[in-house]
Amino acid sequence: MTMTVHQAEAVANRQALRDIPLFNDQRLKLGVFGSNCSGGIIMSEAPTDSRITWDQQLRVAQQADRMGMELIVPVARWKGFGGRTNFMGSALETFTWAAGLAQATEQISIFATTHLPAVHPIVAAKQAATIDQIAGGRFGMNMVMGWFKEEIEMFGRPQYDHTARYAYGQEWLDFAQHLWTAPGPFDFDGQFFTAFGAESEPKPILSPRPALICAGNSPTGMDFSARNVDVNLAVLDSLEGAREYKRKISALAADSYHRTLDVFTYGLVVCRETEKEAKQAVQGIIDQGDTEGADLVISGLGIESESYQGVIDAFRERFVLGWGGTVLVGTPEQVTEQLAELSEAGIGGIILGFHDYANELEDFDREVMPLLRKEGLRH
Ligand SMILES: Cc1cc2nc3c(=O)[nH]c(=O)nc-3n(C[C@H](O)[C@H](O)[C@H](O)COP(=O)(O)O)c2cc1C
């Protein structure tokens, strides 16, 4: 098959995707997650110095950048969850946040998280290309279909059912990919979008598209990820589960779409000098947990069942303590060991939340990073 000049260029430039840190050869890639939202990934009234100020955003992103971390991923949130803390009620908008941080950092990939139903692909494609110019190819997008009903209803329309959300997402992305690669103008005639004479210049520096990640974990979400993204963010319940998940999504990508993708996860780090101090800090977060808020999240996710109250209680604690993710607790040695186990299970990277992002990230750099290097997880 003969390639057009444009296709040949796209393939040649595709090298560039591997040149950015997100695709480097570190055994365990690292990132920051959720620092743009009040509460971060903790639903608790336990005191913290974390604030949603620009000074703190800069401090966190620049620290992660200096540490050689690969990515920083914000949470897209248009509405708080209510409860005692109105968890994530104050959230910096992620494209504008990413633009500011792209200018202020050197090597780290800066992500915007976007609810696809909240932004038109023509607008998002150009925002992405613009930020990618600022970032010199370090921009990426975390794609969210929208699941928090009240949030999506703020936009004046009902939330699509689960399957339709992903059908919409696929069409949204097909349209955006066309805008990122086609010279234009072109017409687009889909189920959800119609456009006449569409075009978008400039293209993103990272060709043929920005780095893409997605946290879909349902069969439809895994299929969407296997088909489209560079990294799937997995919600894990055990190391065995991690292995199985990685095997399943990799096979899906290879068999159905002849491609590969990496699997990362997310986690809360509570690392202290002694195990006792770390456990006390965890207990403090749980004791002052916003259980009302957690219940609102749980019911928003559709997890409601009287007969499974025990499961729901466990879920509540998992949401209070790290948004349902892995919790890495203990001394620097113990946290390193837990990270090594994840890597051993096939997890390629982890994006981290902290109770006090700015200060604890500095602690992590000082205490944990040297151990990760010693273990061969980082170089
Ligand atoms: C690491 C991670 C980041 C996420 N970020 C967001 C976000 O910023 N905004 C949001 O509304 N949902 C976010 N979610 C929720 C996912 O989008 C949600 O779990 C996903 O839509 C569920 O898809 P599924 O039904 O295919 O599993 C995130 C989930 C994970 C695991």
Tab-separated table of C-alpha atoms and ligand atoms in Angstrom:
chain	number	residue	atom	x	y	z
A	1	MET	CA	0.000	0.000	0.000
A	2	THR	CA	1.380	3.417	-0.890
A	3	MET	CA	1.233	6.011	1.835
A	4	THR	CA	0.268	9.592	1.194
A	5	VAL	CA	2.870	12.181	2.156
A	6	HIS	CA	0.791	12.985	5.198
A	7	GLN	CA	0.571	9.368	6.315
A	8	ALA	CA	4.299	8.887	5.832
A	9	GLU	CA	4.936	11.982	7.907
A	10	ALA	CA	2.589	10.785	10.628
A	11	VAL	CA	4.364	7.430	10.784
A	12	ALA	CA	7.781	9.070	10.856
A	13	ASN	CA	6.712	11.487	13.551
A	14	ARG	CA	5.202	8.669	15.548
A	15	GLN	CA	8.753	8.162	16.784
A	16	ALA	CA	8.198	11.324	18.720
A	17	LEU	CA	5.580	9.598	20.833
A	18	ARG	CA	8.262	7.251	22.128
A	19	ASP	CA	10.613	10.143	22.743
A	20	ILE	CA	8.508	11.708	25.464
A	21	PRO	CA	9.057	10.536	29.063
A	22	LEU	CA	5.699	8.771	29.213
A	23	PHE	CA	7.173	6.174	26.843
A	24	ASN	CA	10.659	5.962	28.352
A	25	ASP	CA	12.257	2.771	29.642
A	26	GLN	CA	11.696	3.265	33.390
A	27	ARG	CA	10.369	0.002	34.807
A	28	LEU	CA	7.842	1.809	36.979
A	29	LYS	CA	6.601	5.130	35.628
A	30	LEU	CA	5.449	7.665	38.196
A	31	GLY	CA	3.028	10.542	38.218
A	32	VAL	CA	0.932	12.825	40.379
A	33	PHE	CA	-2.850	12.521	40.424
A	34	GLY	CA	-5.646	14.808	41.603
A	35	SER	CA	-3.664	17.745	42.979
A	36	ASN	CA	-5.964	20.233	41.200
A	37	CYS	CA	-9.056	19.387	43.303
A	38	SER	CA	-10.012	20.142	46.885
A	39	GLY	CA	-9.490	16.969	48.886
A	40	GLY	CA	-7.226	15.544	46.184
A	41	ILE	CA	-8.096	11.849	46.388
A	42	ILE	CA	-8.994	11.886	50.101
A	43	MET	CA	-12.513	12.453	51.436
A	44	SER	CA	-11.729	13.562	54.957
A	45	GLU	CA	-11.631	16.505	57.299
A	46	ALA	CA	-8.227	15.457	58.628
A	47	PRO	CA	-6.075	18.612	58.507
A	48	THR	CA	-3.767	19.152	55.546
A	49	ASP	CA	-1.771	22.042	54.095
A	50	SER	CA	-2.915	21.174	50.546
A	51	ARG	CA	-4.685	24.120	48.928
A	52	ILE	CA	-6.070	24.757	45.462
A	53	THR	CA	-3.864	27.785	44.899
A	54	TRP	CA	-1.712	28.360	41.838
A	55	ASP	CA	1.394	28.592	44.025
A	56	GLN	CA	0.808	25.039	45.230
A	57	GLN	CA	0.012	23.733	41.746
A	58	LEU	CA	3.318	25.121	40.530
A	59	ARG	CA	5.222	23.753	43.493
A	60	VAL	CA	3.819	20.248	43.010
A	61	ALA	CA	4.256	20.137	39.224
A	62	GLN	CA	7.772	21.581	39.314
A	63	GLN	CA	8.794	19.177	42.063
A	64	ALA	CA	7.428	16.190	40.092
A	65	ASP	CA	9.230	17.527	37.009
A	66	ARG	CA	12.558	17.788	38.847
A	67	MET	CA	12.093	14.274	40.226
A	68	GLY	CA	11.893	12.962	36.664
A	69	MET	CA	8.298	11.794	37.061
A	70	GLU	CA	6.633	10.985	33.758
A	71	LEU	CA	3.198	12.563	34.125
A	72	ILE	CA	0.813	14.713	36.107
A	73	VAL	CA	-2.916	14.011	35.753
A	74	PRO	CA	-5.670	16.277	37.066
A	75	VAL	CA	-9.243	15.319	37.886
A	76	ALA	CA	-11.953	16.916	35.742
A	77	ARG	CA	-14.711	18.035	38.045
A	78	TRP	CA	-17.504	20.527	37.391
A	79	LYS	CA	-19.433	19.965	40.609
A	80	GLY	CA	-18.600	18.890	44.157
A	81	PHE	CA	-19.976	15.659	45.596
A	82	GLY	CA	-21.692	17.287	48.587
A	83	GLY	CA	-21.255	15.663	51.988
A	84	ARG	CA	-19.428	17.410	54.826
A	85	THR	CA	-16.424	18.448	52.731
A	86	ASN	CA	-18.121	18.927	49.349
A	87	PHE	CA	-15.288	16.739	48.069
A	88	MET	CA	-13.665	18.118	44.869
A	89	GLY	CA	-16.017	21.128	45.084
A	90	SER	CA	-13.129	23.423	44.197
A	91	ALA	CA	-11.414	22.173	41.074
A	92	LEU	CA	-9.178	23.987	38.607
A	93	GLU	CA	-10.303	23.491	35.009
A	94	THR	CA	-7.865	21.066	33.480
A	95	PHE	CA	-7.013	22.463	30.001
A	96	THR	CA	-6.184	25.910	31.349
A	97	TRP	CA	-4.352	24.282	34.295
A	98	ALA	CA	-2.331	22.170	31.850
A	99	ALA	CA	-1.428	25.211	29.742
A	100	GLY	CA	-0.044	27.032	32.787
A	101	LEU	CA	1.939	24.021	33.962
A	102	ALA	CA	3.226	23.245	30.466
A	103	GLN	CA	4.899	26.654	30.455
A	104	ALA	CA	6.326	26.146	33.940
A	105	THR	CA	7.855	22.674	33.516
A	106	GLU	CA	10.599	21.075	31.448
A	107	GLN	CA	10.176	17.349	30.842
A	108	ILE	CA	7.049	15.929	32.495
A	109	SER	CA	3.928	15.098	30.446
A	110	ILE	CA	1.061	17.343	31.467
A	111	PHE	CA	-2.415	15.914	31.071
A	112	ALA	CA	-5.822	17.524	30.848
A	113	THR	CA	-8.695	15.314	31.911
A	114	THR	CA	-11.771	15.916	29.866
A	115	HIS	CA	-15.372	14.809	30.084
A	116	LEU	CA	-16.043	14.167	26.432
A	117	PRO	CA	-19.744	15.168	26.737
A	118	ALA	CA	-18.738	18.548	28.195
A	119	VAL	CA	-16.610	19.831	25.354
A	120	HIS	CA	-17.016	19.827	21.585
A	121	PRO	CA	-14.226	17.945	19.739
A	122	ILE	CA	-13.376	20.980	17.595
A	123	VAL	CA	-12.776	23.064	20.724
A	124	ALA	CA	-10.872	20.312	22.546
A	125	ALA	CA	-8.739	19.397	19.508
A	126	LYS	CA	-7.558	22.977	19.163
A	127	GLN	CA	-7.021	23.403	22.910
A	128	ALA	CA	-4.951	20.215	22.884
A	129	ALA	CA	-2.880	21.354	19.895
A	130	THR	CA	-2.328	24.753	21.516
A	131	ILE	CA	-1.186	23.308	24.848
A	132	ASP	CA	0.991	20.815	22.994
A	133	GLN	CA	2.744	23.762	21.344
A	134	ILE	CA	3.388	25.268	24.775
A	135	ALA	CA	4.491	21.884	26.123
A	136	GLY	CA	6.693	20.957	23.165
A	137	GLY	CA	4.850	17.655	22.694
A	138	ARG	CA	4.406	16.855	26.401
A	139	PHE	CA	0.624	17.284	26.457
A	140	GLY	CA	-1.779	14.379	26.915
A	141	MET	CA	-5.478	13.788	27.467
A	142	ASN	CA	-7.223	11.588	30.016
A	143	MET	CA	-10.597	10.780	28.496
A	144	VAL	CA	-13.617	10.463	30.749
A	145	MET	CA	-17.064	9.569	29.454
A	146	GLY	CA	-18.901	11.075	32.460
A	147	TRP	CA	-20.577	9.015	35.130
A	148	PHE	CA	-21.611	11.515	37.855
A	149	LYS	CA	-25.197	12.173	36.811
A	150	GLU	CA	-25.706	15.552	38.522
A	151	GLU	CA	-22.492	16.830	36.981
A	152	ILE	CA	-23.447	15.872	33.432
A	153	GLU	CA	-26.982	17.201	33.982
A	154	MET	CA	-25.472	20.622	34.763
A	155	PHE	CA	-24.907	20.812	31.011
A	156	GLY	CA	-28.648	20.647	30.455
A	157	ARG	CA	-28.977	17.168	29.062
A	158	PRO	CA	-29.432	13.702	30.468
A	159	GLN	CA	-26.500	11.330	30.852
A	160	TYR	CA	-26.330	8.688	28.115
A	161	ASP	CA	-26.550	5.064	29.189
A	162	HIS	CA	-23.224	3.290	29.626
A	163	THR	CA	-22.970	1.802	26.121
A	164	ALA	CA	-24.045	5.024	24.408
A	165	ARG	CA	-21.461	6.972	26.456
A	166	TYR	CA	-18.682	4.951	24.890
A	167	ALA	CA	-20.251	5.082	21.404
A	168	TYR	CA	-20.337	8.864	21.795
A	169	GLY	CA	-16.740	8.803	23.102
A	170	GLN	CA	-15.542	6.789	20.116
A	171	GLU	CA	-17.145	9.177	17.660
A	172	TRP	CA	-15.823	12.182	19.597
A	173	LEU	CA	-12.307	10.776	19.403
A	174	ASP	CA	-12.582	9.766	15.719
A	175	PHE	CA	-13.600	13.342	14.943
A	176	ALA	CA	-10.786	14.807	17.082
A	177	GLN	CA	-8.199	12.435	15.520
A	178	HIS	CA	-9.314	13.587	12.093
A	179	LEU	CA	-8.883	17.200	13.142
A	180	TRP	CA	-5.379	16.381	14.461
A	181	THR	CA	-4.260	14.675	11.271
A	182	ALA	CA	-6.323	15.654	8.213
A	183	PRO	CA	-5.344	18.732	6.261
A	184	GLY	CA	-9.012	19.787	6.085
A	185	PRO	CA	-11.488	21.107	5.335
A	186	PHE	CA	-13.565	17.925	5.660
A	187	ASP	CA	-17.167	17.064	6.390
A	188	PHE	CA	-18.035	14.812	9.281
A	189	ASP	CA	-21.319	12.980	9.413
A	190	GLY	CA	-21.760	10.838	12.504
A	191	GLN	CA	-24.476	9.775	14.892
A	192	PHE	CA	-23.620	12.476	17.418
A	193	PHE	CA	-21.698	15.091	15.429
A	194	THR	CA	-22.211	16.708	12.068
A	195	ALA	CA	-19.696	19.208	10.700
A	196	PHE	CA	-19.221	20.959	7.396
A	197	GLY	CA	-15.792	22.062	6.196
A	198	ALA	CA	-14.111	21.205	9.493
A	199	GLU	CA	-10.398	21.932	9.940
A	200	SER	CA	-7.932	22.513	12.737
A	201	GLU	CA	-4.480	24.053	12.544
A	202	PRO	CA	-1.932	23.886	13.967
A	203	LYS	CA	-1.651	20.165	14.559
A	204	PRO	CA	-0.325	18.886	17.890
A	205	ILE	CA	3.462	18.616	17.982
A	206	LEU	CA	3.134	15.017	19.090
A	207	SER	CA	2.020	13.423	15.872
A	208	PRO	CA	-0.374	11.978	14.945
A	209	ARG	CA	-2.052	12.874	18.242
A	210	PRO	CA	-1.398	13.757	21.882
A	211	ALA	CA	-0.767	10.920	24.345
A	212	LEU	CA	-4.106	9.427	25.418
A	213	ILE	CA	-5.091	7.667	28.618
A	214	CYS	CA	-8.440	6.354	29.887
A	215	ALA	CA	-9.726	4.798	33.107
A	216	GLY	CA	-12.520	2.709	31.612
A	217	ASN	CA	-12.500	-0.611	33.485
A	218	SER	CA	-15.851	-2.071	32.376
A	219	PRO	CA	-15.788	-4.435	29.365
A	220	THR	CA	-16.839	-1.503	27.137
A	221	GLY	CA	-14.295	0.803	28.787
A	222	MET	CA	-11.533	-1.770	28.357
A	223	ASP	CA	-12.474	-2.193	24.716
A	224	PHE	CA	-12.403	1.588	24.165
A	225	SER	CA	-8.983	1.737	25.833
A	226	ALA	CA	-7.605	-1.267	23.955
A	227	ARG	CA	-8.666	0.362	20.705
A	228	ASN	CA	-7.547	3.915	21.299
A	229	VAL	CA	-5.225	4.805	24.142
A	230	ASP	CA	-1.590	4.537	25.174
A	231	VAL	CA	-2.294	3.837	28.833
A	232	ASN	CA	-5.300	2.380	30.620
A	233	LEU	CA	-5.699	3.354	34.280
A	234	ALA	CA	-6.818	0.299	36.216
A	235	VAL	CA	-8.753	0.169	39.465
A	236	LEU	CA	-7.119	-2.745	41.280
A	237	ASP	CA	-8.301	-4.937	44.126
A	238	SER	CA	-5.337	-7.309	44.408
A	239	LEU	CA	-2.029	-8.201	42.799
A	240	GLU	CA	-3.638	-11.283	41.290
A	241	GLY	CA	-6.405	-9.040	39.917
A	242	ALA	CA	-3.747	-6.737	38.451
A	243	ARG	CA	-2.063	-9.602	36.624
A	244	GLU	CA	-5.338	-10.844	35.218
A	245	TYR	CA	-6.480	-7.357	34.205
A	246	LYS	CA	-3.207	-6.668	32.409
A	247	ARG	CA	-3.383	-9.996	30.601
A	248	LYS	CA	-6.983	-9.411	29.540
A	249	ILE	CA	-6.650	-5.875	28.197
A	250	SER	CA	-3.341	-6.635	26.451
A	251	ALA	CA	-4.908	-9.653	24.710
A	252	LEU	CA	-7.927	-7.544	23.729
A	253	ALA	CA	-5.683	-4.846	22.215
A	254	ALA	CA	-3.550	-7.376	20.349
A	255	ASP	CA	-6.365	-9.625	19.109
A	256	SER	CA	-8.979	-7.017	18.233
A	257	TYR	CA	-6.891	-3.997	17.275
A	258	HIS	CA	-3.321	-5.267	16.606
A	259	ARG	CA	-1.857	-2.801	19.020
A	260	THR	CA	-0.328	-2.550	22.475
A	261	LEU	CA	-1.040	-0.364	25.469
A	262	ASP	CA	0.341	-0.022	28.970
A	263	VAL	CA	-1.571	-0.407	32.224
A	264	PHE	CA	-1.043	2.074	35.053
A	265	THR	CA	-2.921	2.416	38.287
A	266	TYR	CA	-3.440	5.118	40.909
A	267	GLY	CA	-2.743	5.171	44.600
A	268	LEU	CA	-2.544	7.154	47.785
A	269	VAL	CA	0.862	7.323	49.470
A	270	VAL	CA	1.000	7.605	53.254
A	271	CYS	CA	4.700	7.266	53.949
A	272	ARG	CA	6.238	8.106	57.315
A	273	GLU	CA	9.483	7.385	59.135
A	274	THR	CA	7.906	4.544	61.106
A	275	GLU	CA	5.108	2.135	60.302
A	276	LYS	CA	3.288	3.247	63.442
A	277	GLU	CA	3.258	6.891	62.336
A	278	ALA	CA	2.044	5.928	58.846
A	279	LYS	CA	-0.772	3.824	60.288
A	280	GLN	CA	-1.726	6.621	62.671
A	281	ALA	CA	-1.917	9.053	59.753
A	282	VAL	CA	-4.178	6.614	57.876
A	283	GLN	CA	-6.379	6.193	60.943
A	284	GLY	CA	-6.617	9.981	61.302
A	285	ILE	CA	-7.893	10.252	57.729
A	286	ILE	CA	-10.444	7.477	58.295
A	287	ASP	CA	-11.593	8.803	61.690
A	288	GLN	CA	-12.363	12.197	60.180
A	289	GLY	CA	-13.579	10.699	56.908
A	290	ASP	CA	-16.417	12.362	55.022
A	291	THR	CA	-18.586	9.262	55.045
A	292	GLU	CA	-21.619	11.278	53.879
A	293	GLY	CA	-19.640	12.367	50.808
A	294	ALA	CA	-18.374	8.823	50.226
A	295	ASP	CA	-21.949	7.526	50.322
A	296	LEU	CA	-22.942	10.096	47.704
A	297	VAL	CA	-20.098	8.915	45.448
A	298	ILE	CA	-21.037	5.288	46.011
A	299	SER	CA	-24.691	5.880	45.152
A	300	GLY	CA	-23.573	7.984	42.148
A	301	LEU	CA	-21.662	4.933	40.962
A	302	GLY	CA	-24.830	2.911	41.308
A	303	ILE	CA	-23.457	0.756	44.118
A	304	GLU	CA	-26.547	0.322	46.273
A	305	SER	CA	-27.553	-2.871	47.954
A	306	GLU	CA	-28.975	-3.688	51.337
A	307	SER	CA	-27.836	-7.274	51.192
A	308	TYR	CA	-24.232	-6.287	50.567
A	309	GLN	CA	-23.875	-3.722	53.340
A	310	GLY	CA	-20.464	-5.142	54.331
A	311	VAL	CA	-19.137	-4.600	50.830
A	312	ILE	CA	-20.504	-1.065	50.811
A	313	ASP	CA	-18.858	-0.306	54.176
A	314	ALA	CA	-15.535	-1.479	52.756
A	315	PHE	CA	-16.112	0.624	49.649
A	316	ARG	CA	-16.848	3.670	51.798
A	317	GLU	CA	-13.474	3.351	53.488
A	318	ARG	CA	-11.728	2.806	50.149
A	319	PHE	CA	-13.241	6.025	48.807
A	320	VAL	CA	-12.433	8.058	51.912
A	321	LEU	CA	-8.878	6.797	51.689
A	322	GLY	CA	-7.711	7.337	48.136
A	323	TRP	CA	-10.732	7.330	45.814
A	324	GLY	CA	-10.927	3.554	45.624
A	325	GLY	CA	-7.289	3.162	44.605
A	326	THR	CA	-4.331	1.265	46.006
A	327	VAL	CA	-3.132	2.592	49.355
A	328	LEU	CA	0.627	2.514	49.880
A	329	VAL	CA	1.234	2.782	53.604
A	330	GLY	CA	4.333	2.475	55.749
A	331	THR	CA	7.997	3.336	55.894
A	332	PRO	CA	9.912	4.257	52.722
A	333	GLU	CA	11.083	0.631	52.545
A	334	GLN	CA	7.526	-0.693	52.844
A	335	VAL	CA	6.178	1.720	50.233
A	336	THR	CA	9.002	0.677	47.896
A	337	GLU	CA	8.147	-2.961	48.457
A	338	GLN	CA	4.474	-2.339	47.635
A	339	LEU	CA	5.454	-0.483	44.459
A	340	ALA	CA	7.795	-3.326	43.488
A	341	GLU	CA	4.923	-5.805	43.888
A	342	LEU	CA	2.730	-3.761	41.554
A	343	SER	CA	5.511	-3.628	38.998
A	344	GLU	CA	6.046	-7.362	39.362
A	345	ALA	CA	2.336	-7.868	38.646
A	346	GLY	CA	2.747	-6.121	35.295
A	347	ILE	CA	1.702	-2.584	36.223
A	348	GLY	CA	3.762	-0.135	34.176
A	349	GLY	CA	3.189	2.962	36.248
A	350	ILE	CA	1.263	4.611	39.024
A	351	ILE	CA	-0.109	8.102	39.504
A	352	LEU	CA	0.013	9.148	43.124
A	353	GLY	CA	-2.073	11.220	45.480
A	354	PHE	CA	-0.883	12.548	48.827
A	355	HIS	CA	-2.726	14.019	51.776
A	356	ASP	CA	-0.397	17.013	51.644
A	357	TYR	CA	0.809	17.039	48.024
A	358	ALA	CA	3.503	19.687	48.133
A	359	ASN	CA	5.266	18.574	51.315
A	360	GLU	CA	4.820	14.816	50.965
A	361	LEU	CA	6.036	14.804	47.368
A	362	GLU	CA	9.293	16.317	48.622
A	363	ASP	CA	9.472	13.588	51.297
A	364	PHE	CA	8.846	10.968	48.602
A	365	ASP	CA	11.706	12.358	46.537
A	366	ARG	CA	14.090	12.309	49.476
A	367	GLU	CA	13.098	9.004	51.083
A	368	VAL	CA	11.504	6.737	48.460
A	369	MET	CA	13.067	7.653	45.101
A	370	PRO	CA	16.580	6.469	46.112
A	371	LEU	CA	15.106	3.124	47.191
A	372	LEU	CA	13.221	2.757	43.904
A	373	ARG	CA	16.515	3.278	42.103
A	374	LYS	CA	18.230	0.746	44.352
A	375	GLU	CA	15.497	-1.791	43.564
A	376	GLY	CA	15.954	-1.219	39.828
A	377	LEU	CA	12.441	0.172	39.422
A	378	ARG	CA	13.868	3.523	38.333
A	379	HIS	CA	17.223	4.673	37.082
B	1	LIG	C1	-7.261	7.131	37.727
B	1	LIG	C2	-8.669	7.559	37.451
B	1	LIG	C3	-8.926	8.861	37.096
B	1	LIG	C4	-10.237	9.291	36.882
B	1	LIG	N1	-10.478	10.597	36.615
B	1	LIG	C5	-11.757	11.017	36.506
B	1	LIG	C6	-12.044	12.383	36.337
B	1	LIG	O1	-11.148	13.200	36.308
B	1	LIG	N2	-13.329	12.766	36.230
B	1	LIG	C7	-14.354	11.869	36.276
B	1	LIG	O2	-15.492	12.258	36.181
B	1	LIG	N3	-14.105	10.559	36.447
B	1	LIG	C8	-12.838	10.142	36.570
B	1	LIG	N4	-12.581	8.824	36.762
B	1	LIG	C9	-13.691	7.905	36.785
B	1	LIG	C10	-13.693	7.124	35.531
B	1	LIG	O3	-13.883	7.924	34.424
B	1	LIG	C11	-14.788	6.125	35.650
B	1	LIG	O4	-14.369	5.220	36.631
B	1	LIG	C12	-14.948	5.471	34.368
B	1	LIG	O5	-15.720	6.299	33.567
B	1	LIG	C13	-15.658	4.218	34.547
B	1	LIG	O6	-15.692	3.654	33.314
B	1	LIG	P1	-16.159	2.203	33.188
B	1	LIG	O7	-17.585	2.193	33.538
B	1	LIG	O8	-15.860	1.825	31.799
B	1	LIG	O9	-15.298	1.424	34.158
B	1	LIG	C14	-11.294	8.375	36.994
B	1	LIG	C15	-11.027	7.051	37.342
B	1	LIG	C16	-9.738	6.644	37.573
B	1	LIG	C17	-9.486	5.222	37.943
